[in-house]
Short mmCIF file of C-alpha atoms in Angstrom, two decimals:
data_model
loop_
_atom_site.label_atom_id
_atom_site.label_comp_id
_atom_site.label_asym_id
_atom_site.label_seq_id
_atom_site.Cartn_x
_atom_site.Cartn_y
_atom_site.Cartn_z
CA MET F 1 0.00 0.00 0.00
CA LEU F 2 2.97 2.34 0.52
CA ARG F 3 3.74 2.15 -3.21
CA LEU F 4 0.49 3.87 -4.19
CA ASN F 5 0.36 7.50 -5.23
CA ILE F 6 -2.08 9.87 -3.55
CA ALA F 7 -4.78 9.54 -6.22
CA LYS F 8 -4.72 5.73 -6.10
CA ALA F 9 -4.74 5.64 -2.31
CA SER F 10 -7.69 8.04 -2.30
CA GLN F 11 -9.49 5.83 -4.82
CA ALA F 12 -8.82 2.78 -2.64
CA PHE F 13 -10.43 4.62 0.29
CA PHE F 14 -13.46 5.37 -1.87
CA GLU F 15 -13.73 1.73 -3.00
CA ASP F 16 -13.29 0.53 0.60
CA SER F 17 -10.37 -1.70 -0.42
CA LEU F 18 -8.08 0.23 1.95
CA SER F 19 -8.75 2.22 5.10
CA ALA F 20 -7.02 5.41 6.17
CA THR F 21 -6.29 3.80 9.52
CA ASP F 22 -4.50 0.83 7.96
CA LEU F 23 -2.48 3.17 5.76
CA CYS F 24 -1.53 5.31 8.75
CA LYS F 25 -0.43 2.25 10.72
CA ALA F 26 1.72 1.12 7.78
CA CYS F 27 3.41 4.52 7.60
CA LEU F 28 3.99 4.56 11.35
CA LYS F 29 5.58 1.13 11.10
CA ARG F 30 7.81 2.34 8.28
CA ALA F 31 8.74 5.46 10.25
CA ASP F 32 9.88 3.22 13.09
CA PHE F 33 11.85 1.03 10.67
CA VAL F 34 13.80 3.98 9.24
CA ARG F 35 14.73 5.53 12.60
CA PRO F 36 18.47 4.82 11.98
CA LEU F 37 18.32 7.47 9.24
CA ASN F 38 16.80 10.00 11.68
CA PRO F 39 14.21 11.66 9.39
CA PHE F 40 11.72 12.43 12.19
CA VAL F 41 12.21 14.49 15.32
CA ASN F 42 8.69 13.74 16.52
CA VAL F 43 6.31 11.03 15.30
CA THR F 44 2.81 12.07 16.34
CA LYS F 45 1.45 8.53 16.65
CA GLU F 46 -1.64 9.17 18.77
CA LYS F 47 -2.69 12.26 16.84
CA SER F 48 -2.21 10.64 13.44
CA LEU F 49 -4.13 7.51 14.43
CA ARG F 50 -6.97 9.67 15.68
CA GLN F 51 -7.01 11.68 12.47
CA SER F 52 -6.91 8.51 10.36
CA GLU F 53 -9.83 6.98 12.27
CA GLU F 54 -11.84 10.15 11.72
CA SER F 55 -10.96 9.99 8.02
CA SER F 56 -12.03 6.33 7.82
CA ARG F 57 -15.42 7.25 9.28
CA ARG F 58 -15.85 10.05 6.75
CA HIS F 59 -15.03 7.73 3.87
CA LYS F 60 -17.56 5.18 5.07
CA LYS F 61 -20.21 7.92 5.09
CA GLY F 62 -19.14 9.18 1.66
CA GLU F 63 -18.08 12.51 3.15
CA SER F 64 -14.45 12.71 2.03
CA ARG F 65 -13.13 16.26 2.29
CA SER F 66 -10.55 16.13 -0.52
CA ILE F 67 -8.14 13.89 -2.39
CA LEU F 68 -5.80 14.27 0.62
CA ASP F 69 -8.35 12.96 3.13
CA GLY F 70 -6.62 10.15 5.03
CA ILE F 71 -3.23 10.63 3.34
CA PRO F 72 -0.24 10.60 5.76
CA ILE F 73 1.85 13.75 5.40
CA ALA F 74 4.90 14.92 7.37
CA VAL F 75 5.74 18.49 8.30
CA LYS F 76 9.18 20.06 8.51
CA ASP F 77 9.94 21.14 12.06
CA ASN F 78 9.99 24.85 11.29
CA PHE F 79 6.23 25.00 10.64
CA CYS F 80 4.15 25.73 13.74
CA THR F 81 1.91 22.87 14.83
CA VAL F 82 -0.55 23.47 17.66
CA GLY F 83 0.20 21.30 20.67
CA VAL F 84 3.22 19.68 18.99
CA PRO F 85 6.79 20.98 19.63
CA THR F 86 8.35 23.05 16.84
CA THR F 87 12.09 23.17 17.45
CA CYS F 88 13.67 24.35 14.18
CA GLY F 89 16.42 21.86 14.99
CA SER F 90 17.72 24.23 17.66
CA ARG F 91 18.26 24.07 21.39
CA MET F 92 16.76 27.55 21.48
CA LEU F 93 13.28 26.19 20.71
CA VAL F 94 13.59 22.63 21.96
CA ASP F 95 10.67 23.19 24.38
CA PHE F 96 8.58 25.51 22.19
CA VAL F 97 4.99 24.28 21.68
CA PRO F 98 3.06 26.66 19.38
CA PRO F 99 -0.49 27.66 20.27
CA TYR F 100 -1.52 27.72 16.59
CA ASN F 101 -0.99 25.94 13.27
CA ALA F 102 0.85 27.33 10.29
CA THR F 103 -1.65 28.13 7.54
CA VAL F 104 -0.36 25.32 5.32
CA VAL F 105 -0.72 22.82 8.17
CA GLU F 106 -4.21 24.10 8.92
CA ARG F 107 -5.20 23.71 5.26
CA LEU F 108 -3.84 20.17 5.12
CA GLU F 109 -5.74 19.16 8.24
CA ASN F 110 -8.93 20.85 7.04
CA ALA F 111 -8.58 18.79 3.87
CA GLY F 112 -8.43 15.63 6.00
CA ALA F 113 -4.71 14.91 5.71
CA VAL F 114 -3.11 12.89 8.48
CA VAL F 115 -0.09 14.67 10.01
CA ILE F 116 2.23 11.80 10.89
CA GLY F 117 5.09 13.77 12.44
CA LYS F 118 7.67 16.56 12.34
CA THR F 119 10.85 16.13 10.31
CA ASN F 120 14.48 17.04 10.90
CA LEU F 121 16.32 20.02 9.43
CA ASP F 122 19.49 22.05 9.70
CA GLU F 123 19.24 24.45 12.64
CA PHE F 124 16.78 27.18 11.67
CA ALA F 125 17.03 25.84 8.08
CA MET F 126 20.55 27.26 7.68
CA GLY F 127 22.25 24.53 5.68
CA SER F 128 22.18 22.21 2.70
CA GLY F 129 22.84 18.82 4.27
CA THR F 130 20.67 18.39 7.41
CA VAL F 131 23.85 17.94 9.42
CA ASP F 132 23.51 20.84 11.88
CA SER F 133 20.50 19.88 14.01
CA VAL F 134 20.20 19.56 17.76
CA HIS F 135 18.52 16.22 16.99
CA GLY F 136 21.53 14.92 15.06
CA PRO F 137 22.03 14.50 11.29
CA THR F 138 19.63 12.85 8.86
CA PHE F 139 21.19 10.29 6.51
CA ASN F 140 20.18 9.45 2.97
CA VAL F 141 18.42 6.13 2.37
CA TRP F 142 20.31 5.74 -0.92
CA GLY F 143 23.60 3.99 -0.16
CA SER F 144 22.51 3.34 3.43
CA SER F 145 22.70 0.04 5.30
CA LEU F 146 18.91 -0.41 5.17
CA PRO F 147 17.91 -3.15 2.70
CA TYR F 148 16.19 -1.88 -0.43
CA THR F 149 15.60 -2.56 -4.09
CA VAL F 150 15.76 -0.15 -7.01
CA GLY F 151 13.50 -1.02 -9.91
CA GLY F 152 13.08 -4.50 -8.41
CA VAL F 153 16.85 -5.09 -8.21
CA LYS F 154 18.50 -5.39 -4.80
CA ARG F 155 20.57 -2.34 -3.95
CA HIS F 156 24.16 -1.86 -5.05
CA PRO F 157 25.93 -0.15 -2.14
CA CYS F 158 28.34 2.43 -3.48
CA ASP F 159 30.59 2.41 -0.42
CA GLN F 160 30.49 2.08 3.34
CA GLN F 161 30.12 5.80 4.00
CA PRO F 162 26.65 7.21 4.66
CA ARG F 163 25.48 9.91 2.28
CA ILE F 164 23.95 13.26 3.17
CA SER F 165 20.22 13.67 2.67
CA GLY F 166 20.53 17.25 1.49
CA GLY F 167 19.06 20.21 3.23
CA SER F 168 17.71 21.93 4.88
CA SER F 169 14.56 19.80 4.38
CA GLY F 170 16.48 16.52 4.56
CA GLY F 171 14.17 14.91 7.09
CA SER F 172 11.14 15.55 4.90
CA ALA F 173 12.91 14.16 1.83
CA VAL F 174 14.00 10.95 3.57
CA ALA F 175 10.55 10.45 5.11
CA VAL F 176 8.99 10.60 1.64
CA ALA F 177 11.71 8.57 -0.09
CA THR F 178 11.39 5.72 2.43
CA GLY F 179 7.60 5.56 2.24
CA ALA F 180 7.04 6.76 5.82
CA CYS F 181 4.62 9.32 4.37
CA PHE F 182 3.13 10.18 0.98
CA ALA F 183 4.15 13.83 1.01
CA ALA F 184 5.98 16.25 3.25
CA LEU F 185 6.21 19.97 3.70
CA GLY F 186 9.62 21.57 3.37
CA SER F 187 10.73 25.16 3.16
CA ASP F 188 12.76 26.65 0.34
CA THR F 189 14.85 29.80 0.73
CA GLY F 190 17.79 28.97 -1.52
CA GLY F 191 17.00 25.40 -2.60
CA SER F 192 16.13 23.69 0.68
CA THR F 193 13.31 21.65 -0.88
CA ARG F 194 14.82 20.95 -4.30
CA ASN F 195 18.30 20.09 -3.00
CA PRO F 196 17.27 17.12 -0.79
CA ALA F 197 14.70 16.02 -3.37
CA SER F 198 17.52 15.69 -5.89
CA TYR F 199 19.76 13.74 -3.52
CA CYS F 200 16.95 11.43 -2.36
CA GLY F 201 15.45 10.65 -5.77
CA ILE F 202 12.06 12.31 -5.30
CA VAL F 203 10.13 15.36 -6.55
CA GLY F 204 10.70 18.72 -4.84
CA LEU F 205 8.49 21.70 -5.73
CA LYS F 206 9.15 25.33 -4.83
CA PRO F 207 5.97 27.28 -5.69
CA THR F 208 5.96 30.90 -6.77
CA TYR F 209 6.71 33.33 -3.94
CA GLY F 210 3.31 34.57 -2.77
CA ARG F 211 1.28 31.60 -3.96
CA VAL F 212 1.51 29.73 -0.63
CA SER F 213 1.19 31.34 2.80
CA ARG F 214 4.25 31.70 5.03
CA HIS F 215 2.16 32.34 8.14
CA GLY F 216 3.43 29.99 10.84
CA LEU F 217 6.64 29.17 8.98
CA ILE F 218 9.35 30.34 11.39
CA PRO F 219 11.25 32.78 9.18
CA LEU F 220 14.75 32.55 7.83
CA VAL F 221 14.68 35.11 5.01
CA ASN F 222 11.22 36.66 4.76
CA SER F 223 11.73 37.95 1.24
CA MET F 224 12.63 34.50 -0.15
CA ASP F 225 11.11 31.83 2.13
CA VAL F 226 8.55 29.63 0.39
CA PRO F 227 6.79 26.52 1.75
CA GLY F 228 7.90 23.59 -0.41
CA ILE F 229 6.41 20.21 -1.27
CA LEU F 230 8.21 16.85 -1.41
CA THR F 231 6.53 13.81 -2.98
CA ARG F 232 7.35 10.67 -4.92
CA SER F 233 5.53 11.82 -8.07
CA VAL F 234 4.67 15.01 -9.92
CA SER F 235 0.93 14.39 -9.67
CA ASP F 236 1.21 14.08 -5.89
CA ALA F 237 3.00 17.45 -5.72
CA ALA F 238 0.21 19.04 -7.77
CA ASN F 239 -2.45 17.58 -5.48
CA VAL F 240 -0.77 18.99 -2.37
CA LEU F 241 -0.18 22.37 -4.04
CA ASN F 242 -3.86 22.68 -4.91
CA VAL F 243 -4.78 22.26 -1.25
CA ILE F 244 -2.27 24.58 0.41
CA SER F 245 -2.04 27.47 -2.08
CA GLY F 246 -4.14 30.62 -2.10
CA CYS F 247 -4.50 34.00 -0.46
CA ASP F 248 -4.12 34.19 3.31
CA PRO F 249 -5.17 37.32 5.27
CA LEU F 250 -2.52 36.38 7.85
CA ASP F 251 0.28 36.73 5.27
CA SER F 252 0.37 40.02 3.39
CA THR F 253 2.84 38.61 0.84
CA THR F 254 0.31 36.13 -0.59
CA VAL F 255 -1.35 37.29 -3.79
CA THR F 256 -4.98 38.30 -3.51
CA GLU F 257 -6.01 36.74 -6.82
CA GLU F 258 -7.36 33.21 -6.58
CA SER F 259 -4.70 30.65 -7.57
CA PRO F 260 -5.95 28.43 -10.40
CA GLN F 261 -5.88 24.71 -9.70
CA VAL F 262 -3.15 22.71 -11.44
CA VAL F 263 -4.81 20.08 -13.62
CA LEU F 264 -2.49 17.48 -15.13
CA GLY F 265 -3.72 15.56 -18.16
CA ASP F 266 -2.52 12.26 -19.54
CA GLN F 267 -1.23 13.80 -22.76
CA LEU F 268 0.95 16.84 -23.36
CA ASN F 269 2.04 18.19 -26.70
CA LEU F 270 5.45 19.83 -26.41
CA CYS F 271 5.21 21.42 -29.85
CA GLY F 272 5.40 25.18 -29.52
CA LEU F 273 7.12 24.96 -26.13
CA THR F 274 10.49 26.74 -25.83
CA VAL F 275 12.97 25.41 -23.28
CA GLY F 276 16.02 27.47 -22.40
CA ILE F 277 19.39 26.02 -21.38
CA PRO F 278 21.26 28.73 -19.45
CA ARG F 279 24.94 28.52 -20.30
CA GLU F 280 25.99 30.02 -16.95
CA TYR F 281 24.60 26.98 -15.08
CA HIS F 282 27.38 24.91 -16.67
CA CYS F 283 29.59 25.94 -13.79
CA PRO F 284 32.86 24.81 -12.18
CA GLY F 285 32.35 21.68 -10.09
CA LEU F 286 29.52 20.29 -12.23
CA HIS F 287 29.81 16.49 -12.10
CA PRO F 288 30.27 14.87 -15.55
CA GLU F 289 27.33 12.53 -14.93
CA VAL F 290 25.06 15.46 -14.08
CA LEU F 291 26.17 17.22 -17.27
CA GLN F 292 25.45 14.07 -19.28
CA ALA F 293 21.98 13.76 -17.74
CA TRP F 294 21.30 17.44 -18.46
CA THR F 295 22.32 16.98 -22.10
CA GLU F 296 20.26 13.82 -22.58
CA VAL F 297 17.10 15.29 -21.05
CA ALA F 298 17.44 18.42 -23.21
CA GLN F 299 17.70 16.15 -26.23
CA LEU F 300 14.66 14.18 -25.06
CA LEU F 301 12.60 17.37 -24.85
CA GLU F 302 13.75 18.36 -28.33
CA GLU F 303 12.82 14.97 -29.73
CA GLY F 304 9.41 15.38 -28.06
CA GLY F 305 8.74 18.50 -30.10
CA ALA F 306 10.03 21.32 -27.88
CA ASN F 307 12.26 24.08 -29.17
CA VAL F 308 15.41 23.81 -27.04
CA LYS F 309 17.86 26.68 -27.21
CA GLN F 310 20.77 28.08 -25.25
CA VAL F 311 20.12 31.28 -23.29
CA SER F 312 22.22 33.57 -21.14
CA MET F 313 21.65 34.49 -17.48
CA PRO F 314 24.70 36.74 -17.07
CA HIS F 315 24.37 37.50 -13.35
CA THR F 316 24.00 33.89 -12.18
CA ASP F 317 27.48 33.68 -10.69
CA LEU F 318 26.70 36.70 -8.46
CA SER F 319 23.66 35.07 -6.92
CA ILE F 320 25.37 33.16 -4.13
CA VAL F 321 27.41 36.20 -3.02
CA CYS F 322 24.31 38.39 -3.14
CA TYR F 323 22.31 35.77 -1.24
CA SER F 324 24.98 35.49 1.43
CA VAL F 325 24.61 39.19 2.22
CA LEU F 326 20.80 39.34 2.11
CA ASN F 327 20.40 36.07 3.99
CA GLN F 328 22.58 37.14 6.86
CA CYS F 329 21.02 40.59 7.08
CA GLU F 330 17.54 39.12 7.40
CA VAL F 331 18.81 36.42 9.77
CA ALA F 332 20.23 39.10 12.05
CA SER F 333 16.86 40.83 12.07
CA ASN F 334 14.76 37.69 12.54
CA MET F 335 16.98 36.19 15.23
CA ALA F 336 16.73 39.31 17.41
CA ARG F 337 13.58 37.82 18.94
CA TYR F 338 15.59 35.00 20.57
CA ASP F 339 16.82 36.98 23.54
CA GLY F 340 15.80 34.79 26.48
CA LEU F 341 13.05 37.19 27.55
CA GLN F 342 9.89 36.30 25.62
CA TYR F 343 10.20 32.60 24.70
CA GLY F 344 12.73 29.93 23.95
CA HIS F 345 15.78 29.00 25.99
CA ARG F 346 16.82 31.37 28.80
CA ALA F 347 20.24 31.32 30.43
CA ASP F 348 20.49 31.26 34.21
CA THR F 349 22.17 34.67 34.35
CA ASN F 350 21.34 37.68 36.52
CA VAL F 351 24.42 39.85 36.10
CA SER F 352 22.92 42.17 33.48
CA THR F 353 20.48 42.18 30.58
CA GLU F 354 23.32 42.26 28.08
CA GLN F 355 24.95 39.23 29.73
CA LEU F 356 21.62 37.40 29.67
CA PHE F 357 21.38 38.00 25.93
CA ALA F 358 24.94 36.82 25.35
CA ASP F 359 24.70 33.71 27.52
CA THR F 360 21.29 32.72 26.11
CA ARG F 361 22.52 32.88 22.54
CA SER F 362 25.87 31.23 23.14
CA GLN F 363 24.19 28.34 24.96
CA ALA F 364 21.22 27.79 22.66
CA LEU F 365 22.35 28.75 19.15
CA GLY F 366 24.84 26.78 17.09
CA LEU F 367 27.99 28.18 15.54
CA VAL F 368 26.41 28.53 12.06
CA VAL F 369 23.46 30.54 13.37
CA ARG F 370 25.59 32.77 15.59
CA SER F 371 28.06 33.47 12.79
CA ARG F 372 25.25 34.52 10.43
CA ILE F 373 23.78 36.82 13.09
CA LEU F 374 27.14 38.49 13.69
CA THR F 375 27.87 38.84 9.98
CA GLY F 376 24.41 40.20 9.25
CA ASN F 377 24.73 42.82 11.97
CA TYR F 378 28.08 43.84 10.50
CA PHE F 379 26.49 44.29 7.05
CA LEU F 380 23.70 46.37 8.61
CA LEU F 381 25.97 48.79 10.45
CA LYS F 382 25.33 52.38 9.40
CA SER F 383 28.84 52.57 7.96
CA ASN F 384 28.33 49.35 5.93
CA TYR F 385 24.63 49.46 5.00
CA GLU F 386 25.05 51.08 1.60
CA LYS F 387 28.19 49.10 0.77
CA TYR F 388 26.65 45.67 1.44
CA PHE F 389 22.87 45.58 1.83
CA GLU F 390 21.95 48.20 -0.74
CA GLN F 391 24.42 46.82 -3.28
CA ALA F 392 23.10 43.30 -2.74
CA MET F 393 19.55 44.51 -3.36
CA LYS F 394 20.68 46.05 -6.65
CA VAL F 395 22.34 42.78 -7.68
CA ARG F 396 19.19 40.90 -6.75
CA ARG F 397 17.24 43.11 -9.14
CA LEU F 398 19.73 42.29 -11.91
CA ILE F 399 19.33 38.56 -11.26
CA ALA F 400 15.54 38.86 -11.34
CA GLU F 401 15.84 40.79 -14.58
CA ASP F 402 17.84 37.92 -16.11
CA PHE F 403 14.77 35.72 -15.65
CA ALA F 404 12.39 38.41 -16.90
CA ALA F 405 14.53 38.83 -20.03
CA VAL F 406 14.40 35.16 -21.03
CA TRP F 407 10.64 35.03 -20.42
CA ARG F 408 10.22 38.11 -22.66
CA ASP F 409 12.31 36.34 -25.27
CA GLY F 410 9.66 33.62 -25.54
CA VAL F 411 11.21 30.99 -23.26
CA ASP F 412 8.54 28.97 -21.43
CA LEU F 413 10.82 26.96 -19.13
CA LEU F 414 14.45 26.67 -18.11
CA LEU F 415 16.15 23.29 -17.71
CA THR F 416 19.13 23.22 -15.34
CA PRO F 417 20.90 20.90 -12.91
CA THR F 418 19.51 20.89 -9.38
CA THR F 419 22.68 19.99 -7.49
CA LEU F 420 26.16 19.82 -8.97
CA SER F 421 26.63 16.14 -8.09
CA PRO F 422 24.90 13.12 -6.60
CA ALA F 423 24.74 13.06 -2.79
CA PRO F 424 28.29 13.35 -1.40
CA PRO F 425 29.52 11.17 1.48
CA PHE F 426 28.66 12.54 4.91
CA ASN F 427 32.30 12.80 6.06
CA LYS F 428 33.39 14.63 2.93
CA PHE F 429 30.49 17.07 3.16
CA THR F 430 30.98 17.87 6.84
CA SER F 431 34.70 18.52 6.30
CA LEU F 432 33.63 21.75 4.59
CA SER F 433 32.37 24.85 6.37
CA ASN F 434 28.67 25.68 6.20
CA ARG F 435 29.50 28.55 3.83
CA GLU F 436 31.42 26.23 1.50
CA GLN F 437 28.62 23.66 1.60
CA CYS F 438 25.94 26.16 0.64
CA ASP F 439 28.09 27.95 -1.96
CA THR F 440 28.47 24.65 -3.81
CA GLN F 441 25.10 23.01 -3.29
CA ASP F 442 22.85 26.06 -3.88
CA TYR F 443 24.47 27.39 -7.05
CA CYS F 444 21.73 26.22 -9.42
CA THR F 445 18.76 26.48 -7.07
CA GLN F 446 19.25 29.85 -5.38
CA PRO F 447 18.68 32.23 -8.34
CA ALA F 448 15.02 31.18 -8.66
CA ASN F 449 14.44 32.37 -5.09
CA MET F 450 15.85 35.78 -6.00
CA ALA F 451 13.22 36.13 -8.73
CA GLY F 452 10.42 34.31 -6.89
CA CYS F 453 9.98 31.87 -9.78
CA PRO F 454 8.44 28.41 -9.32
CA ALA F 455 10.85 25.51 -9.77
CA VAL F 456 10.70 21.75 -9.49
CA SER F 457 13.41 19.11 -9.14
CA LEU F 458 12.71 15.63 -10.40
CA PRO F 459 14.90 12.52 -10.53
CA VAL F 460 16.05 11.60 -14.03
CA CYS F 461 18.59 8.78 -13.73
CA LEU F 462 21.06 6.96 -11.50
CA SER F 463 24.78 7.61 -11.34
CA GLU F 464 27.43 4.93 -11.75
CA ASP F 465 27.33 4.60 -7.95
CA HIS F 466 23.56 3.98 -8.14
CA LEU F 467 22.68 7.34 -6.61
CA PRO F 468 19.90 9.63 -7.89
CA ILE F 469 20.61 12.54 -10.21
CA GLY F 470 18.00 15.28 -10.35
CA LEU F 471 17.36 18.09 -12.82
CA GLN F 472 15.43 21.30 -12.33
CA LEU F 473 12.72 23.04 -14.34
CA ILE F 474 12.06 26.75 -13.70
CA ALA F 475 9.01 28.64 -15.00
CA PRO F 476 7.73 32.23 -14.97
CA ASN F 477 5.89 33.32 -11.84
CA PHE F 478 2.53 31.60 -11.31
CA CYS F 479 3.07 29.21 -14.24
CA GLU F 480 2.96 26.03 -12.13
CA GLN F 481 0.53 24.52 -14.64
CA THR F 482 3.15 24.52 -17.41
CA LEU F 483 5.95 23.66 -15.00
CA LEU F 484 4.28 20.55 -13.60
CA SER F 485 2.81 19.45 -16.94
CA VAL F 486 6.27 19.26 -18.51
CA ALA F 487 7.67 17.67 -15.34
CA LEU F 488 4.97 14.98 -15.61
CA TRP F 489 5.85 14.41 -19.28
CA LEU F 490 9.49 13.91 -18.32
CA GLU F 491 8.56 11.66 -15.40
CA LYS F 492 6.60 9.36 -17.70
CA SER F 493 9.27 9.44 -20.41
CA LEU F 494 12.22 8.75 -18.10
CA GLU F 495 10.61 6.13 -15.83
CA PHE F 496 13.05 6.72 -12.99
CA PRO F 497 13.43 3.46 -11.00
CA GLN F 498 11.79 3.79 -7.60
CA LEU F 499 13.48 2.76 -4.38
CA GLU F 500 11.56 0.22 -2.28
CA LEU F 501 12.60 -0.68 1.25
CA ILE F 502 12.65 -4.33 2.29
CA ASP F 503 11.13 -4.51 5.77
CA VAL F 504 12.83 -7.13 7.91
#
């Protein structure tokens, strides 16, 4: 039953050949089985069973709320969940229990979805590997010691070293990839949904900025944060998007116009579609196998009738530097609330208010978070504001204009790598600083956040080491219909071999 997609599971509920309770129990069992990988920080067993039983009763009465009614879904642990701890992977919030739900969580539950648990992440979502969490790292299922098959063939371990899951939504990606849930919420500020999706061989969707509410998503960078969706198929991502998107009075950045539903058909004619290949995304460090996959998929689109042409995005290589400045400026602002006075960890200090602030932060915030706060405050000094923050905002406008220029030129979609390589070994990845990790891993994903464009990563093939390789499609703002339609066409054409765990 864990191999079904959302539509088929929903149909099975309708036909009474499967109950939401049985499906929930199967996911809970799988979540327990994959604990060595550490995808969950909190499995909400009692709550999910109660929700699944309520869903089963609705199905029996013919009162299903939506296609997600009874579907187990996980939530990244930086979305507020009423009555359930929301830690952001930090000691600062390890005891924080929100009194309200994030809007996306509320919409999922109103649609009947079963929230199975909270997933691991880099502390406050500041990372690209899910290695900097107070709950410990999350490891990739691909190349792990857990028994699995790929396309019906028993796994081929690439080496004895565990692989990173990607980040910062690594817990959500592993939960979906292992079948512990059918979908998971992530967040995406510079690639934090698409990056782990690529490494874990699943679909990762970053909607257009403003299409999905950020209310209740504990902020990292307000001007770029977007709730993301991780699933095993493109159609599943579309089904979740249709439920959680739309205007929210609690988030002034959501668009007021009603978001049209994404409807995916069985057939898509690529004739008349123009796909751009940005030359600047062929960057230093791009793995030869990723380049080969990129070339072959571009050729596949061309053979399918699309017009594939090379385009230029001349400011791409400035994106990471620009992001580093803007990210740390907004981090410094957002993190000012963690002072030990209102909520979160509080140091046992009574010398002075300033000492309380210092002790609270040094005890409860990791090195990565503290370094970004300090750097951001430096950029925001009166003597540095124009030199760093204002210049970065100007560069951001240039990067956004790169996207606007290719859309004006008639390009419907961009095809790029997602990550520069398959998932690296954990030890090799952690030997780099957080800055080096993000500079490398976010190169191809981050520019879309600057422009607010929707983007999706989908698995296209396996490397020689039998690890997933993902590619990314980027579309103009609010063009998720085209984006996911072409992604579905590629998914059907490529037939990426699915990973299946062998429960023992």
